Coordinates of N, CA and C in Angstrom, one line a residue:
M11 N 15.1 5.7 -19.6 CA 13.8 5.3 -20.1 C 13.9 4.6 -21.4
T12 N 13.0 3.7 -21.6 CA 12.9 3.0 -22.9 C 11.5 3.0 -23.4
N13 N 11.4 2.9 -24.8 CA 10.0 2.8 -25.4 C 9.7 1.4 -25.7
E14 N 8.6 1.2 -26.4 CA 8.2 -0.2 -26.7 C 9.2 -1.0 -27.6
H15 N 10.1 -0.2 -28.3 CA 11.0 -0.8 -29.2 C 12.4 -1.0 -28.5
E16 N 12.4 -0.8 -27.2 CA 13.7 -0.9 -26.4 C 14.7 0.2 -26.7
D17 N 14.2 1.3 -27.4 CA 15.1 2.5 -27.7 C 15.2 3.3 -26.4
T18 N 16.4 3.7 -26.1 CA 16.7 4.5 -24.9 C 16.3 5.9 -25.2
G19 N 15.6 6.6 -24.3 CA 15.2 8.0 -24.5 C 15.5 8.9 -23.4
I20 N 15.3 10.1 -23.6 CA 15.5 11.2 -22.6 C 14.3 11.9 -22.4
L21 N 13.9 12.2 -21.2 CA 12.8 13.0 -20.9 C 13.3 14.1 -20.0
D22 N 13.0 15.4 -20.4 CA 13.4 16.5 -19.5 C 12.3 17.5 -19.5
V23 N 12.3 18.3 -18.4 CA 11.3 19.3 -18.2 C 12.0 20.6 -17.9
A24 N 11.4 21.7 -18.4 CA 12.0 23.0 -18.1 C 11.0 24.1 -18.3
P25 N 11.1 25.2 -17.5 CA 10.2 26.4 -17.7 C 10.4 26.9 -19.2
A26 N 9.3 27.3 -19.8 CA 9.3 27.9 -21.1 C 8.4 29.1 -21.1
G27 N 8.9 30.2 -20.6 CA 8.1 31.4 -20.4 C 7.1 31.2 -19.3
A28 N 5.8 31.4 -19.6 CA 4.7 31.2 -18.7 C 4.2 29.7 -18.7
E29 N 4.9 28.9 -19.5 CA 4.4 27.5 -19.6 C 5.6 26.5 -19.1
V30 N 5.3 25.3 -19.2 CA 6.3 24.2 -18.8 C 6.5 23.4 -20.1
A31 N 7.8 23.2 -20.5 CA 8.1 22.4 -21.7 C 8.5 21.0 -21.2
I32 N 7.9 20.0 -21.8 CA 8.2 18.6 -21.6 C 8.8 18.1 -22.9
R33 N 10.1 17.6 -22.9 CA 10.7 17.1 -24.1 C 11.0 15.7 -23.9
A34 N 10.6 14.9 -24.9 CA 10.9 13.5 -25.0 C 11.8 13.3 -26.3
A35 N 13.0 12.7 -26.1 CA 13.9 12.5 -27.2 C 14.3 11.1 -27.3
T36 N 14.2 10.5 -28.5 CA 14.7 9.1 -28.7 C 15.5 9.1 -30.0
P37 N 16.2 8.0 -30.3 CA 17.0 8.0 -31.5 C 16.1 8.3 -32.8
S38 N 14.8 8.0 -32.7 CA 13.9 8.2 -33.9 C 13.3 9.6 -34.0
G39 N 13.5 10.4 -33.0 CA 13.0 11.8 -33.0 C 12.8 12.4 -31.7
E40 N 12.2 13.6 -31.7 CA 12.0 14.4 -30.5 C 10.7 15.0 -30.6
L41 N 10.0 15.1 -29.4 CA 8.7 15.8 -29.3 C 8.8 16.7 -28.1
T42 N 8.3 17.9 -28.2 CA 8.2 18.8 -27.1 C 6.7 19.2 -26.9
F43 N 6.3 19.1 -25.7 CA 4.9 19.5 -25.3 C 5.0 20.7 -24.4
L44 N 4.0 21.6 -24.5 CA 3.9 22.8 -23.7 C 2.6 22.7 -22.9
C45 N 2.7 23.0 -21.6 CA 1.5 22.9 -20.8 C 1.5 24.0 -19.7
T46 N 0.4 24.3 -19.1 CA 0.3 25.3 -18.1 C 1.0 24.7 -16.8
P47 N 1.4 25.6 -15.9 CA 1.9 25.1 -14.6 C 0.9 24.2 -13.9
A48 N -0.3 24.5 -13.9 CA -1.4 23.7 -13.2 C -1.4 22.3 -13.8
R49 N -1.4 22.2 -15.1 CA -1.4 20.9 -15.8 C -0.1 20.1 -15.5
A50 N 1.0 20.8 -15.4 CA 2.3 20.2 -15.1 C 2.2 19.6 -13.7
R51 N 1.6 20.3 -12.7 CA 1.4 19.7 -11.4 C 0.5 18.5 -11.4
E52 N -0.6 18.5 -12.2 CA -1.5 17.4 -12.3 C -0.7 16.2 -12.9
L53 N 0.1 16.4 -13.9 CA 0.9 15.3 -14.4 C 1.9 14.8 -13.4
A54 N 2.5 15.7 -12.6 CA 3.4 15.2 -11.6 C 2.7 14.4 -10.5
A55 N 1.5 14.8 -10.2 CA 0.7 14.0 -9.2 C 0.4 12.6 -9.8
A56 N 0.0 12.6 -11.0 CA -0.4 11.3 -11.7 C 0.8 10.4 -11.8
L57 N 2.0 11.0 -12.1 CA 3.2 10.2 -12.2 C 3.6 9.6 -10.8
G58 N 3.4 10.4 -9.8 CA 3.7 10.0 -8.4 C 2.8 8.8 -8.0
L59 N 1.5 9.0 -8.3 CA 0.5 7.9 -8.0 C 0.9 6.6 -8.7
A60 N 1.2 6.7 -10.0 CA 1.6 5.6 -10.8 C 2.8 4.9 -10.3
A61 N 3.8 5.7 -9.8 CA 5.0 5.2 -9.3 C 4.7 4.4 -8.0
D62 N 3.9 5.0 -7.1 CA 3.5 4.3 -5.9 C 2.8 3.0 -6.2
E63 N 1.9 3.0 -7.2 CA 1.2 1.7 -7.5 C 2.2 0.7 -8.1
A64 N 3.1 1.1 -8.9 CA 4.1 0.2 -9.5 C 5.0 -0.4 -8.4
E65 N 5.4 0.4 -7.4 CA 6.2 -0.1 -6.3 C 5.5 -1.0 -5.4
S66 N 4.2 -0.9 -5.3 CA 3.4 -1.7 -4.4 C 3.2 -3.1 -4.9
G67 N 3.6 -3.4 -6.1 CA 3.5 -4.8 -6.6 C 2.2 -5.0 -7.3
P68 N 1.8 -6.2 -7.6 CA 0.6 -6.5 -8.3 C -0.6 -6.0 -7.6
A69 N -1.6 -5.7 -8.4 CA -2.9 -5.2 -7.8 C -3.5 -6.3 -7.0
D70 N -4.2 -5.9 -5.9 CA -4.9 -6.8 -5.0 C -6.4 -6.5 -5.1
H71 N -7.0 -6.9 -6.2 CA -8.4 -6.6 -6.5 C -9.3 -7.2 -5.5
V72 N -10.2 -6.5 -4.9 CA -11.2 -7.0 -3.9 C -12.4 -6.1 -4.1
T73 N -13.5 -6.6 -3.5 CA -14.8 -5.8 -3.5 C -15.2 -5.8 -2.0
V74 N -15.5 -4.6 -1.5 CA -15.9 -4.4 -0.1 C -17.2 -3.7 -0.1
R75 N -17.8 -3.8 1.1 CA -19.0 -3.0 1.3 C -18.6 -1.5 1.5
A76 N -19.4 -0.6 1.1 CA -19.1 0.8 1.3 C -18.8 1.2 2.7
D77 N -19.5 0.6 3.7 CA -19.2 1.0 5.1 C -17.9 0.3 5.6
E78 N -17.3 -0.5 4.8 CA -16.0 -1.1 5.2 C -14.8 -0.5 4.5
L79 N -15.1 0.6 3.7 CA -13.9 1.3 3.1 C -13.1 1.9 4.2
R80 N -11.8 2.1 3.9 CA -10.9 2.7 4.8 C -9.9 3.6 4.0
R81 N -9.4 4.6 4.8 CA -8.5 5.5 4.2 C -7.3 4.8 3.4
G82 N -7.1 5.3 2.2 CA -6.0 4.7 1.4 C -6.5 3.7 0.4
D83 N -7.8 3.2 0.5 CA -8.3 2.3 -0.5 C -8.3 3.0 -1.8
V84 N -8.0 2.2 -2.9 CA -8.0 2.8 -4.2 C -9.1 2.0 -5.0
R85 N -10.0 2.8 -5.5 CA -11.2 2.2 -6.3 C -10.7 1.8 -7.7
D86 N -11.2 0.6 -8.1 CA -10.8 0.1 -9.4 C -11.6 0.8 -10.5
G87 N -11.0 1.0 -11.6 CA -11.7 1.7 -12.7 C -10.7 2.4 -13.6
D88 N -11.2 3.2 -14.6 CA -10.3 3.8 -15.5 C -9.4 4.9 -14.9
R89 N -10.0 5.6 -13.9 CA -9.2 6.6 -13.2 C -9.2 6.3 -11.7
P90 N -8.0 6.1 -11.2 CA -7.9 5.7 -9.7 C -8.5 6.8 -8.8
M91 N -9.2 6.4 -7.8 CA -9.7 7.3 -6.8 C -9.3 6.7 -5.5
T92 N -8.8 7.6 -4.6 CA -8.4 7.1 -3.3 C -9.3 7.6 -2.2
V93 N -9.6 6.7 -1.2 CA -10.5 7.1 -0.1 C -9.7 8.0 0.9
N94 N -10.2 9.2 1.2 CA -9.6 10.0 2.2 C -10.3 9.8 3.6
A95 N -11.6 9.6 3.5 CA -12.3 9.4 4.8 C -13.7 8.7 4.5
V96 N -14.1 8.0 5.5 CA -15.5 7.4 5.5 C -16.2 7.6 6.8
R97 N -17.4 8.0 6.7 CA -18.3 8.2 7.8 C -19.6 7.4 7.5
T98 N -20.1 6.6 8.5 CA -21.3 5.9 8.3 C -22.4 6.5 9.2
D99 N -23.5 6.8 8.6 CA -24.7 7.4 9.3 C -25.9 6.6 8.9
A100 N -26.3 5.8 9.9 CA -27.4 4.8 9.7 C -27.1 3.9 8.6
G101 N -27.8 3.8 7.5 CA -27.5 2.9 6.4 C -26.8 3.5 5.3
T102 N -26.2 4.7 5.5 CA -25.5 5.4 4.4 C -24.0 5.6 4.8
A103 N -23.1 5.3 3.8 CA -21.7 5.6 3.9 C -21.4 6.9 3.2
H104 N -20.8 7.8 3.9 CA -20.3 9.1 3.3 C -18.8 8.9 3.0
V105 N -18.4 8.9 1.7 CA -17.0 8.7 1.4 C -16.4 10.0 0.8
T106 N -15.3 10.4 1.2 CA -14.5 11.4 0.6 C -13.4 10.8 -0.2
W107 N -13.5 11.1 -1.5 CA -12.5 10.5 -2.5 C -11.5 11.6 -2.9
S108 N -10.3 11.2 -3.4 CA -9.4 12.2 -4.0 C -8.9 11.5 -5.3
S109 N -8.5 12.4 -6.3 CA -8.0 11.9 -7.5 C -6.5 12.1 -7.5
G110 N -5.8 11.4 -8.4 CA -4.3 11.6 -8.6 C -4.0 13.0 -8.9
A111 N -4.9 13.8 -9.4 CA -4.7 15.2 -9.8 C -4.9 16.2 -8.6
G112 N -5.3 15.6 -7.4 CA -5.5 16.4 -6.3 C -6.9 16.9 -6.0
R113 N -7.8 16.5 -6.8 CA -9.2 16.9 -6.7 C -9.9 16.0 -5.6
S114 N -10.8 16.6 -4.9 CA -11.5 15.7 -3.9 C -13.0 16.0 -4.0
W115 N -13.8 15.0 -3.6 CA -15.3 15.1 -3.6 C -15.9 14.1 -2.6
N116 N -17.1 14.3 -2.3 CA -17.9 13.4 -1.4 C -18.9 12.7 -2.2
Q117 N -19.2 11.4 -1.8 CA -20.2 10.6 -2.4 C -20.9 9.8 -1.3
M118 N -22.2 9.6 -1.5 CA -23.0 8.8 -0.5 C -23.3 7.5 -1.2
Y119 N -23.2 6.4 -0.4 CA -23.6 5.1 -0.9 C -24.5 4.4 0.2
D120 N -25.3 3.4 -0.3 CA -25.9 2.5 0.7 C -24.8 1.8 1.4
A121 N -24.9 1.6 2.7 CA -23.8 1.0 3.5 C -23.4 -0.3 2.9
D122 N -24.3 -1.1 2.3 CA -24.0 -2.4 1.9 C -23.7 -2.5 0.4
A123 N -23.5 -1.3 -0.3 CA -23.1 -1.2 -1.7 C -21.7 -1.8 -1.9
S124 N -21.6 -2.6 -3.0 CA -20.3 -3.2 -3.3 C -19.4 -2.2 -4.0
I125 N -18.2 -2.0 -3.5 CA -17.2 -1.1 -4.1 C -16.0 -1.9 -4.6
P126 N -15.7 -1.9 -5.9 CA -14.6 -2.7 -6.4 C -13.3 -1.9 -6.1
L127 N -12.3 -2.5 -5.5 CA -11.0 -1.9 -5.2 C -9.9 -2.4 -6.0
R128 N -9.0 -1.6 -6.4 CA -7.7 -2.0 -7.0 C -6.7 -2.4 -5.9
R129 N -6.8 -1.7 -4.8 CA -5.8 -2.0 -3.7 C -6.4 -1.5 -2.4
R130 N -6.2 -2.3 -1.4 CA -6.6 -1.9 0.0 C -5.6 -1.0 0.6
G131 N -6.1 0.0 1.3 CA -5.3 0.9 2.1 C -4.8 0.2 3.4
R132 N -3.9 0.8 4.0 CA -3.4 0.2 5.3 C -4.4 0.4 6.4
E133 N -4.5 -0.6 7.3 CA -5.3 -0.4 8.4 C -4.7 0.5 9.4
V134 N -5.5 1.2 10.2 CA -4.9 2.1 11.2 C -4.0 1.3 12.1
G135 N -2.8 1.8 12.3 CA -1.8 1.2 13.2 C -0.9 0.2 12.5
A136 N -1.2 -0.1 11.2 CA -0.4 -1.1 10.4 C 0.8 -0.4 9.8

């Protein structure tokens, strides 16, 4: 790993009693953070999501109608949200979202509402 000054650093993680210790060491110093196991899992999920996004290349920003959302679409914004499922009932789209931390929730939109996406999910069979 390198920081903004191109210094090489080390990041390691280890159990620390009932918590998890995250240590970052560079030539200029060392920091150790302690967190709960639940927070460590959230961090791991966020790192995995960021790695997936970095590997997928540049963002493909688009805007789609709520009733055209599909599984795997990632909503644009400060915190990425991924579509798990979409169901359309008359003029309403029922969307199940999930966060990088593993939380999920449902939201309803007018079917023709514009939803900004950071990246499109894969179409079924693709």
